[in-house]
Short mmCIF file of N, CA, C and O in Angstrom, two decimals:
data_model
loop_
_atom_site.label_atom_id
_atom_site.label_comp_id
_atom_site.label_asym_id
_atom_site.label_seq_id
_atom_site.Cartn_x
_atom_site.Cartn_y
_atom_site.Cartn_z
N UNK D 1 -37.66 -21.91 25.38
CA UNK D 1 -36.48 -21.23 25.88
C UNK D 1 -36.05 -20.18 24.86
O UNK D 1 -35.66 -20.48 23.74
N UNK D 2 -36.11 -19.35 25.16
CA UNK D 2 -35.58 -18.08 24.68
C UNK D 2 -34.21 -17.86 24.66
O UNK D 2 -33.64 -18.19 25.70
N UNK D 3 -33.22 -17.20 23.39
CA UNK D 3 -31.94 -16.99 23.40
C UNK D 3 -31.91 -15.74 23.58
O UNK D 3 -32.76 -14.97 23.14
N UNK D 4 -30.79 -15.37 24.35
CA UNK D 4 -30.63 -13.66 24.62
C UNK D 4 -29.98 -13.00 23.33
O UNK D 4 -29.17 -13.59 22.61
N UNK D 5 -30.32 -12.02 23.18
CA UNK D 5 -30.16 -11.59 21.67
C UNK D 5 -28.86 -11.17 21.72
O UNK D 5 -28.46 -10.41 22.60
N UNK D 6 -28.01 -11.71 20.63
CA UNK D 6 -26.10 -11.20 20.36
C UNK D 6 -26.17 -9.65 20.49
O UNK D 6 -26.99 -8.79 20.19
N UNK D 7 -24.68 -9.70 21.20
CA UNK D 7 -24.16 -8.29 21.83
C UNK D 7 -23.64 -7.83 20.57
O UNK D 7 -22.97 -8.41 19.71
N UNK D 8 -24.17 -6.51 20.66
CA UNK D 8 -23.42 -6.21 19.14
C UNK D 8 -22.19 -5.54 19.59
O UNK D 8 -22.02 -5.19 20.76
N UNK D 9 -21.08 -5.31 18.35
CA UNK D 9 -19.67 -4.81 19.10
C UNK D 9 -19.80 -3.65 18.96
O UNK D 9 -20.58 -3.17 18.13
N UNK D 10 -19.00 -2.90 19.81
CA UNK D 10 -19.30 -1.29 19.59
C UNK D 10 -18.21 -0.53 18.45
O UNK D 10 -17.07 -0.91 18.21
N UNK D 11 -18.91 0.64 17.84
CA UNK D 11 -18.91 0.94 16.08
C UNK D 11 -18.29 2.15 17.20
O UNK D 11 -18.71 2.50 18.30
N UNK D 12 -16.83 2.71 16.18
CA UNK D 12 -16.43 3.78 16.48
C UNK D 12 -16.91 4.75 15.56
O UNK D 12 -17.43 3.97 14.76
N UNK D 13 -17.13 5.96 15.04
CA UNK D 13 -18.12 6.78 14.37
C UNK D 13 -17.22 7.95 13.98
O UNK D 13 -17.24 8.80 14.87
N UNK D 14 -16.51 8.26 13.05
CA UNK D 14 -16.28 9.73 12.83
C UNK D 14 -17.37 10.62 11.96
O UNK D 14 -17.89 10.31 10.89
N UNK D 15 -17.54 11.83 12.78
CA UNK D 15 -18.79 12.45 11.85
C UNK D 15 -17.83 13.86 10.83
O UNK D 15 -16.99 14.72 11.09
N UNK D 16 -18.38 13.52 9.97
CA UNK D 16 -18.38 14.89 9.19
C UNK D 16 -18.90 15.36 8.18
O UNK D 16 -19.25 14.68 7.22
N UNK D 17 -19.04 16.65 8.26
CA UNK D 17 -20.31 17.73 7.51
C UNK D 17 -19.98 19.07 7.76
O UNK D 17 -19.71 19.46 8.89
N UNK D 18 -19.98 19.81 6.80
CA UNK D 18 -19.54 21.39 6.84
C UNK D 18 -20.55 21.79 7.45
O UNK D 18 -20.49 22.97 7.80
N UNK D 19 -21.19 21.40 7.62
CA UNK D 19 -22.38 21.87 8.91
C UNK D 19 -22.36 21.96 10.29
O UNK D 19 -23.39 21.36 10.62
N UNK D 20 -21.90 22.29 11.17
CA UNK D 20 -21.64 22.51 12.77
C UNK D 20 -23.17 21.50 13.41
O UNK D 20 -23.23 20.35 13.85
N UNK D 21 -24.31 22.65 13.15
CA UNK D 21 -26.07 22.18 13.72
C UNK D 21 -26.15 20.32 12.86
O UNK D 21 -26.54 19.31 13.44
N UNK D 22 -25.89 20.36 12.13
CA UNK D 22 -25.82 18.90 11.64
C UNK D 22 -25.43 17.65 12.00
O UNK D 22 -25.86 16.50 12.00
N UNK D 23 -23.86 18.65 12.50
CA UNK D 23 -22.64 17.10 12.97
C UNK D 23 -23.68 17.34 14.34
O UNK D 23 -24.38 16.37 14.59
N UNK D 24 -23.81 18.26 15.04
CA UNK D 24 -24.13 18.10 16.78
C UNK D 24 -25.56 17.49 16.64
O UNK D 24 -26.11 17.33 17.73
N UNK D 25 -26.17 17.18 15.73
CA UNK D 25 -27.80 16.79 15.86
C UNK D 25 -27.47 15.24 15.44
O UNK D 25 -28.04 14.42 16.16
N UNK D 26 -26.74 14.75 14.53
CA UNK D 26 -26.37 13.43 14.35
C UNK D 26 -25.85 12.70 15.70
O UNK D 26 -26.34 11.64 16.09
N UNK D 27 -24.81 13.37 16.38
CA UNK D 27 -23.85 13.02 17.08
C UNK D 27 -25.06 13.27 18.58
O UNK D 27 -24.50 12.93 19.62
N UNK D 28 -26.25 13.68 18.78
CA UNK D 28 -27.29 13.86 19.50
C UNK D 28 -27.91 12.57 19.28
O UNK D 28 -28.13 11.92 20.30
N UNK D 29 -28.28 11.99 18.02
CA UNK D 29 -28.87 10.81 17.96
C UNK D 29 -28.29 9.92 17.78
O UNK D 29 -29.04 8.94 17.78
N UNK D 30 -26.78 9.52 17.52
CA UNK D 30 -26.21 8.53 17.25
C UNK D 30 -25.60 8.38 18.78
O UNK D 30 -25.16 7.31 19.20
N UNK D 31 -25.62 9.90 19.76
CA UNK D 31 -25.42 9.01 21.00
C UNK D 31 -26.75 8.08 21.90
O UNK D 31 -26.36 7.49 22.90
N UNK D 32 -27.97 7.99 21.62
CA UNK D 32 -28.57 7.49 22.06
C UNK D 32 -28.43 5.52 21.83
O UNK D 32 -28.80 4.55 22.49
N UNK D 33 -27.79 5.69 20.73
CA UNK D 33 -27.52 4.07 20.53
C UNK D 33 -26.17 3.13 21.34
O UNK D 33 -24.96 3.39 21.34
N UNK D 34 -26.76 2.20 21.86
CA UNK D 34 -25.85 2.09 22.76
C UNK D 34 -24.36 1.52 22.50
O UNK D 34 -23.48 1.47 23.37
N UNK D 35 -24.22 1.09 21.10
CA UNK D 35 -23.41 0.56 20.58
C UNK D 35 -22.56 1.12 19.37
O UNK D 35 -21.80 0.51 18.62
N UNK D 36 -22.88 2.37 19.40
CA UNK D 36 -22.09 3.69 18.75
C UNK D 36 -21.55 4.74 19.48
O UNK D 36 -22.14 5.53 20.21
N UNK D 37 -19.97 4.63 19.13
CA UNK D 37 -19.30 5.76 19.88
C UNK D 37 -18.86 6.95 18.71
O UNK D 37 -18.37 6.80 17.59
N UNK D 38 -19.15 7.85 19.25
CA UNK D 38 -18.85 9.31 18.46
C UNK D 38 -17.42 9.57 18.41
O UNK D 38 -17.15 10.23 19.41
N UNK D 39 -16.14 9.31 17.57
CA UNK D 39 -14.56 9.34 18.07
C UNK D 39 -14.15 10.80 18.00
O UNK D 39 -13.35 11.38 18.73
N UNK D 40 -15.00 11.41 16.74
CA UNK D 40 -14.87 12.79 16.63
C UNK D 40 -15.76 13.80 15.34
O UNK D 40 -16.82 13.31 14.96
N UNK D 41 -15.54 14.47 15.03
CA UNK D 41 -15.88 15.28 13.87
C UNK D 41 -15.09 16.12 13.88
O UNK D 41 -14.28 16.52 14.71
N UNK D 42 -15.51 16.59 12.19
CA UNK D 42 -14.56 17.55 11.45
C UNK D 42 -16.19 18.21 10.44
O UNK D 42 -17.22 17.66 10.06
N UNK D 43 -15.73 19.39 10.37
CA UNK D 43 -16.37 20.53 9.13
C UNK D 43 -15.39 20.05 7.45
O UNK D 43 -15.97 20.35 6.40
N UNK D 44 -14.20 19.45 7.35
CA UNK D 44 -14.29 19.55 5.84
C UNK D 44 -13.53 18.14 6.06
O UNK D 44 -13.47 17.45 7.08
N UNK D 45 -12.86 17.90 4.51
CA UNK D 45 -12.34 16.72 3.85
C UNK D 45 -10.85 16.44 3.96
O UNK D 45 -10.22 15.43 3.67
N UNK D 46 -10.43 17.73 4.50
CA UNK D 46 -9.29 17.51 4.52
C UNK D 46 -8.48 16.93 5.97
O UNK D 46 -7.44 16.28 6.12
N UNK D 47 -9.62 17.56 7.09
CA UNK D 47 -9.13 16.87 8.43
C UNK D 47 -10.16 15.80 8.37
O UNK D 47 -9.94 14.87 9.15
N UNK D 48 -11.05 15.72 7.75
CA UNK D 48 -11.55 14.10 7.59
C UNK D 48 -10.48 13.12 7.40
O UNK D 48 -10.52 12.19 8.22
N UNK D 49 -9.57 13.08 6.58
CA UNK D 49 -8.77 12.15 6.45
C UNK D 49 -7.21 12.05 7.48
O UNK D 49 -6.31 11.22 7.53
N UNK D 50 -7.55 13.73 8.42
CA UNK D 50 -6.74 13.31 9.44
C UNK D 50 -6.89 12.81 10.32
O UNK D 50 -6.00 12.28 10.98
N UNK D 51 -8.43 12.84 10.66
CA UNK D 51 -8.67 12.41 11.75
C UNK D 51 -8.96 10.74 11.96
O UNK D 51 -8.92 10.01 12.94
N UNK D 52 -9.32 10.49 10.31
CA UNK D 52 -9.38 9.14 10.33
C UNK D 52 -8.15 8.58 10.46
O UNK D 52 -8.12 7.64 11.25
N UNK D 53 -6.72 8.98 9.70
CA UNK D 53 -5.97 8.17 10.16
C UNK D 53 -5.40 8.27 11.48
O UNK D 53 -4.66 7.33 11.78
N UNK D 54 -5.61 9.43 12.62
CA UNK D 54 -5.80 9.20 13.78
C UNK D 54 -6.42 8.61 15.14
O UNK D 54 -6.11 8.44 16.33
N UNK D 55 -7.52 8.40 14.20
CA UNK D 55 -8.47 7.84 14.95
C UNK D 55 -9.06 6.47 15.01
O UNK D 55 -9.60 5.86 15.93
N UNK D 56 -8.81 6.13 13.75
CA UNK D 56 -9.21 5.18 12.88
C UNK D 56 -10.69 4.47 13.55
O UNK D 56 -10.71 3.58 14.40
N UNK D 57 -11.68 5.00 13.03
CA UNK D 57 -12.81 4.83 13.28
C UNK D 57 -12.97 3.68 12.51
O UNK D 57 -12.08 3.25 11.78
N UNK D 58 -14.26 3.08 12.66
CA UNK D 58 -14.63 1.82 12.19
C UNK D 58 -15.69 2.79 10.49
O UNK D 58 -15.64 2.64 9.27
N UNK D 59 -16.29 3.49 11.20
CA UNK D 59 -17.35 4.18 10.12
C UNK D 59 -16.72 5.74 10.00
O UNK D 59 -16.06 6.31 10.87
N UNK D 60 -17.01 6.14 8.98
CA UNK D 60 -17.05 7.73 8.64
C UNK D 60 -18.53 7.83 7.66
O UNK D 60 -18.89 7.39 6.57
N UNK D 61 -19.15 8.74 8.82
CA UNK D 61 -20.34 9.53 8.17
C UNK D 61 -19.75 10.84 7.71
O UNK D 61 -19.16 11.71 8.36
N UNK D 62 -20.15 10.74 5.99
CA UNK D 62 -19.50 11.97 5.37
C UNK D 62 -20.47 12.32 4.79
O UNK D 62 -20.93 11.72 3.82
N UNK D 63 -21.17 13.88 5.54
CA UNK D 63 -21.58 14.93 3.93
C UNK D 63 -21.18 14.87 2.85
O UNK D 63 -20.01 14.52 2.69
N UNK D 64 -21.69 15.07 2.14
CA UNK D 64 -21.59 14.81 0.34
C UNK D 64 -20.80 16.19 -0.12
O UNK D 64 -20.24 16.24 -1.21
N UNK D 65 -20.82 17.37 0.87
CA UNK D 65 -20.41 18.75 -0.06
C UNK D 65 -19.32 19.44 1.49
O UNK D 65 -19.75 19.88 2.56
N UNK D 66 -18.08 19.31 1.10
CA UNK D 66 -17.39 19.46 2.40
C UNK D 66 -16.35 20.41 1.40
O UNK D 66 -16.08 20.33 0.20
N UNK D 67 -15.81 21.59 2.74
CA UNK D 67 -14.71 22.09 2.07
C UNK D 67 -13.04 22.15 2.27
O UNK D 67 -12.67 21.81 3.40
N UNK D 68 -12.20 22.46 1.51
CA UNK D 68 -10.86 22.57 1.63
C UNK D 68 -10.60 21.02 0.97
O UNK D 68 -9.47 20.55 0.80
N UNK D 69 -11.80 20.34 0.66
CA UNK D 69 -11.46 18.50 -0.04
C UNK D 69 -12.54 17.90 -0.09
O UNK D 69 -12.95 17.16 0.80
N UNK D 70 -13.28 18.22 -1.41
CA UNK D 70 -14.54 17.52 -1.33
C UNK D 70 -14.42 16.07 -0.46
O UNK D 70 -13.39 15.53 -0.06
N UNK D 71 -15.95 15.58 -0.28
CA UNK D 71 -16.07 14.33 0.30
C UNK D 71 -15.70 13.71 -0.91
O UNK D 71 -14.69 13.09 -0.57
N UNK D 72 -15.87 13.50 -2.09
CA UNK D 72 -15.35 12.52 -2.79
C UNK D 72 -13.64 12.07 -3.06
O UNK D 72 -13.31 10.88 -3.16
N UNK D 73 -12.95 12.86 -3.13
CA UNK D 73 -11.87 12.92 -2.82
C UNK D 73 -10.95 12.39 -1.38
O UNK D 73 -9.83 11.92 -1.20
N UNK D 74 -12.17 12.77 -0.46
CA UNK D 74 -11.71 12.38 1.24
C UNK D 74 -11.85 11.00 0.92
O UNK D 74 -10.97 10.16 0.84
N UNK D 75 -13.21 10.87 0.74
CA UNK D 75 -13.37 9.40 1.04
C UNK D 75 -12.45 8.23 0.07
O UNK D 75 -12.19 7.14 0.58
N UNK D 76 -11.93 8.59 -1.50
CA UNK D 76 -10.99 8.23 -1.68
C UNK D 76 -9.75 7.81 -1.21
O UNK D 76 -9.38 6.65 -1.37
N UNK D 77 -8.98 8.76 -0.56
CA UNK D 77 -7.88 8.64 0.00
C UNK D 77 -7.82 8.12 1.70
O UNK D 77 -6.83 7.65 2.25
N UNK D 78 -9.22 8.36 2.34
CA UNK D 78 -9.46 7.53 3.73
C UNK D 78 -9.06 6.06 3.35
O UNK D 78 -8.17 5.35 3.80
N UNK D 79 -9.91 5.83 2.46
CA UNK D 79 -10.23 4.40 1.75
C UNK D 79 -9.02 3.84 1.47
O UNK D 79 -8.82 2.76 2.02
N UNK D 80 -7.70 4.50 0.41
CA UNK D 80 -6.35 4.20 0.19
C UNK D 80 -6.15 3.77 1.06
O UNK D 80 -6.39 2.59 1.29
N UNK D 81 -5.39 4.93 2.24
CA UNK D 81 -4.66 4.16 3.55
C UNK D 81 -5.67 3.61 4.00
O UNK D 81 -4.82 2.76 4.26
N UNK D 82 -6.84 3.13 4.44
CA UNK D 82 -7.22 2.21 5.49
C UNK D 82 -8.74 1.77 4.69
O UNK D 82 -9.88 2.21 4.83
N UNK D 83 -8.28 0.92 3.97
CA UNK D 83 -9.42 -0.09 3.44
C UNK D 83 -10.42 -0.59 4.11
O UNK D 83 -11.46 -0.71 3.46
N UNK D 84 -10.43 -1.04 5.60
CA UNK D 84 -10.90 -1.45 6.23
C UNK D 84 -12.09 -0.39 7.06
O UNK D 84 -12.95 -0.75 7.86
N UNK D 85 -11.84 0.87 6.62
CA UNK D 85 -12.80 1.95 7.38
C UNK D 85 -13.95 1.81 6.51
O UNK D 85 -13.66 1.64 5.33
N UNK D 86 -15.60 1.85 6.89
CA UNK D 86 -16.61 1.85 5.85
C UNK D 86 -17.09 3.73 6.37
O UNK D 86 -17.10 4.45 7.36
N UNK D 87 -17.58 3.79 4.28
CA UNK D 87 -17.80 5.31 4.38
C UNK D 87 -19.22 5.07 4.48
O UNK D 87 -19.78 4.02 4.19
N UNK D 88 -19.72 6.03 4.85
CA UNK D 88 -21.33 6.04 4.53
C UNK D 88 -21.62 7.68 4.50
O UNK D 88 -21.31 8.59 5.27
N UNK D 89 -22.33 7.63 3.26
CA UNK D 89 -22.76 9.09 2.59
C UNK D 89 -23.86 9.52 3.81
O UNK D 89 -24.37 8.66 4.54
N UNK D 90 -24.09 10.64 3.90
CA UNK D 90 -24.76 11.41 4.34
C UNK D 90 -25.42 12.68 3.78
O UNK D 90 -25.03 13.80 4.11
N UNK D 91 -26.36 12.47 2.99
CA UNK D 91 -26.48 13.74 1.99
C UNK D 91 -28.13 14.40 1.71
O UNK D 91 -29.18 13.84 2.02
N UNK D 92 -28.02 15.54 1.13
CA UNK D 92 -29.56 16.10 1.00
C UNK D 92 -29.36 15.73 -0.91
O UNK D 92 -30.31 16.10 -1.60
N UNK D 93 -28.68 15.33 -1.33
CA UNK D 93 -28.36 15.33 -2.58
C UNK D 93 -29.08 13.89 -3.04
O UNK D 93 -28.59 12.93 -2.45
N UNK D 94 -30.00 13.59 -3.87
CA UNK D 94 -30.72 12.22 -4.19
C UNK D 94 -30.39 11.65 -5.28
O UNK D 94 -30.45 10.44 -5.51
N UNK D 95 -29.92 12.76 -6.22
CA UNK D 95 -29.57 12.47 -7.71
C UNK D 95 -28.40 11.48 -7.63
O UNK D 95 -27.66 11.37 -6.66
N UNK D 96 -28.33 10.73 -8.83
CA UNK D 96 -27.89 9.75 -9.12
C UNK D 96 -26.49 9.82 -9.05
O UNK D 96 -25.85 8.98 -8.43
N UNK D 97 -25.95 10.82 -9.68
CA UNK D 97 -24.51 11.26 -9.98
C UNK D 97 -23.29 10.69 -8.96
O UNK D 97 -22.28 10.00 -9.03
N UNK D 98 -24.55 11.90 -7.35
CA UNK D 98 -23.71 11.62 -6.46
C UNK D 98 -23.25 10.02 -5.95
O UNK D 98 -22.22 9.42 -5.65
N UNK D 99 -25.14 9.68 -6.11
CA UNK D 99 -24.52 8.63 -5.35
C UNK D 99 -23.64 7.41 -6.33
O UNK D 99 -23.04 6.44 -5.86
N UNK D 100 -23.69 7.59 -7.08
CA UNK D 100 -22.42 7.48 -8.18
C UNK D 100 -21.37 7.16 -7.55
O UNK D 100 -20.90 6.21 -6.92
N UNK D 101 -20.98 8.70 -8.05
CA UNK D 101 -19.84 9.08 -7.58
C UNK D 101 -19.21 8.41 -6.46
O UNK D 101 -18.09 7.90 -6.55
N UNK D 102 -19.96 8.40 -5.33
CA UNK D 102 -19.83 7.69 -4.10
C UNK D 102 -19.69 6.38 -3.73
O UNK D 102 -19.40 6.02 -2.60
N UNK D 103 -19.93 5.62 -4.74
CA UNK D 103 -20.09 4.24 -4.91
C UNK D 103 -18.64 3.99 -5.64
O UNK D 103 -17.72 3.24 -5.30
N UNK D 104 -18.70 4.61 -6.41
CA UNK D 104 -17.46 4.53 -7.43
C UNK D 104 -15.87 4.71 -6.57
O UNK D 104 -14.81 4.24 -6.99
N UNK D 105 -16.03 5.46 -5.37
CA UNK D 105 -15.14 5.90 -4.70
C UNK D 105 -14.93 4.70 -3.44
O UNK D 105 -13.93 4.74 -2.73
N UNK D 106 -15.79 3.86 -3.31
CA UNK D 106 -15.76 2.92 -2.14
C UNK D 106 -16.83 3.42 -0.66
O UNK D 106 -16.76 2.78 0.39
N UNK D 107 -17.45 4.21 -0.77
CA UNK D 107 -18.40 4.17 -0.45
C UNK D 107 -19.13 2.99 -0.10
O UNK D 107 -19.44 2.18 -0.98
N UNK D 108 -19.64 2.69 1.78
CA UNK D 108 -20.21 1.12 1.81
C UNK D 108 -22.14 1.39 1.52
O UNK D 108 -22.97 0.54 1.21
N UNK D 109 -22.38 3.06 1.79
CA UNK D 109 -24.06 3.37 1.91
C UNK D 109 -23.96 5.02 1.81
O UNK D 109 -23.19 5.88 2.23
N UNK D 110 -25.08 5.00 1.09
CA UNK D 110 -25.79 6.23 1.37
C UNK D 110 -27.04 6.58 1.89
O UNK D 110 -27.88 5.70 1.69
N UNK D 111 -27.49 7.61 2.53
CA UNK D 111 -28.02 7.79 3.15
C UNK D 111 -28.50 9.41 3.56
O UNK D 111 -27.74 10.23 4.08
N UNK D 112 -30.24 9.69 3.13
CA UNK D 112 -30.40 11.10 2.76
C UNK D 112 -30.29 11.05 4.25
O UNK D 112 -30.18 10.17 5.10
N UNK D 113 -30.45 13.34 4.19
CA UNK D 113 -30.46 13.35 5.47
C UNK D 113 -31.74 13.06 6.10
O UNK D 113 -31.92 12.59 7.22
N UNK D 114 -32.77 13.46 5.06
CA UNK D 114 -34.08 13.52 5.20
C UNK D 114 -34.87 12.54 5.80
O UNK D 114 -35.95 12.59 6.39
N UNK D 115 -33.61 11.02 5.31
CA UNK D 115 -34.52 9.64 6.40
C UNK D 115 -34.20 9.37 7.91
O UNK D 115 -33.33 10.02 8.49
N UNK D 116 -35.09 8.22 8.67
CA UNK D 116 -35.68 8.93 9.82
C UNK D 116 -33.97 7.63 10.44
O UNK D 116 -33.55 6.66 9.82
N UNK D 117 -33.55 8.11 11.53
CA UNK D 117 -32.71 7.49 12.73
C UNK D 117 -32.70 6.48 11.82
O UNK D 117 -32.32 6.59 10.65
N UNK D 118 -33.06 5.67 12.27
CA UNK D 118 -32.99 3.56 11.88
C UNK D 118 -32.48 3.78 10.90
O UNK D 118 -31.32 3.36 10.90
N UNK D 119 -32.93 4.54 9.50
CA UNK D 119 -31.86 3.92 8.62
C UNK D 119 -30.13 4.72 8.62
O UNK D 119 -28.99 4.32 8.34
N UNK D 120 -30.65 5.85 9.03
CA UNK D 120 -28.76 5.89 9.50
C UNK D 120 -27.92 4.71 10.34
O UNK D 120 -26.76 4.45 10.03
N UNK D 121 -28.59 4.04 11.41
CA UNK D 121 -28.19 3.11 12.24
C UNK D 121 -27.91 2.08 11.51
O UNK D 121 -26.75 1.65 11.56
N UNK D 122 -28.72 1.55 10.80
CA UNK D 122 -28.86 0.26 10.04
C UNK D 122 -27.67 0.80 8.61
O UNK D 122 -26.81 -0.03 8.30
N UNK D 123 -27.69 1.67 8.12
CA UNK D 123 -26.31 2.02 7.48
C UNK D 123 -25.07 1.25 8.19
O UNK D 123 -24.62 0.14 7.89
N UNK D 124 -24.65 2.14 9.22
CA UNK D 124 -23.58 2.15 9.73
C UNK D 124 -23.22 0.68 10.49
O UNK D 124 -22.23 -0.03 10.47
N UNK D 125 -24.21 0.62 11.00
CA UNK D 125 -24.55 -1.48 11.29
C UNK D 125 -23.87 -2.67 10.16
O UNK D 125 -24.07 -3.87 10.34
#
């Protein structure tokens, strides 16, 4: 007898990246999963943290290099008011520093851009 495999709950998703072709190619493959909803995106750091406390997503996928508030800074102060949101890096950046930095800030994953679907999924999972 076979068990039917657990329903997973569905992950609300804020995307952001000063990149336009980026957020819409993520938000292209993260809609194919059936258990990720896209709540919104933003281009910098500073409506990152508005939209999270509007939205209050479960995840924020954040570029590593955002403007008007770096991501390190965003993800700081997301993190303040709402502890409970997990960040996950999104970056072309490999060096150590960042992901440092990012860790240091509350950061739950990072994640180049360069690797394939699954491990963005399995991030944000």
């Amino acid at each position: 007898m076979t068990l039917p495999a657990p329903e997973r709950q569905a992950i609300t998703v804020l995307l952001v990246d000063d990149h336009p072709l980026v957020r819409k190619g993520v938000r292209a493959l993260l809609d194919s999963e059936a258990d990720i909803t896209i709540a919104g995106e933003t281009g910098n750091g500073q409506e990152a943290i508005d939209q999270a406390s509007v939205l209050s997503p479960d995840v924020v996928v954040m570029g590593i290099t955002t403007p008007k508030l770096n991501s390190i800074e965003a993800t700081r102060r997301i993190l303040a008011a709402a502890p409970e949101i997990r960040i996950v890096a999104l970056s072309i950046h490999s060096e150590k520093q960042f992901i440092d930095a990012m860790r240091e800030v509350g950061a739950a994953g990072y994640v180049l851009k360069e690797s394939v679907l699954e491990e963005l999924v399995e991030a944000i999972h």
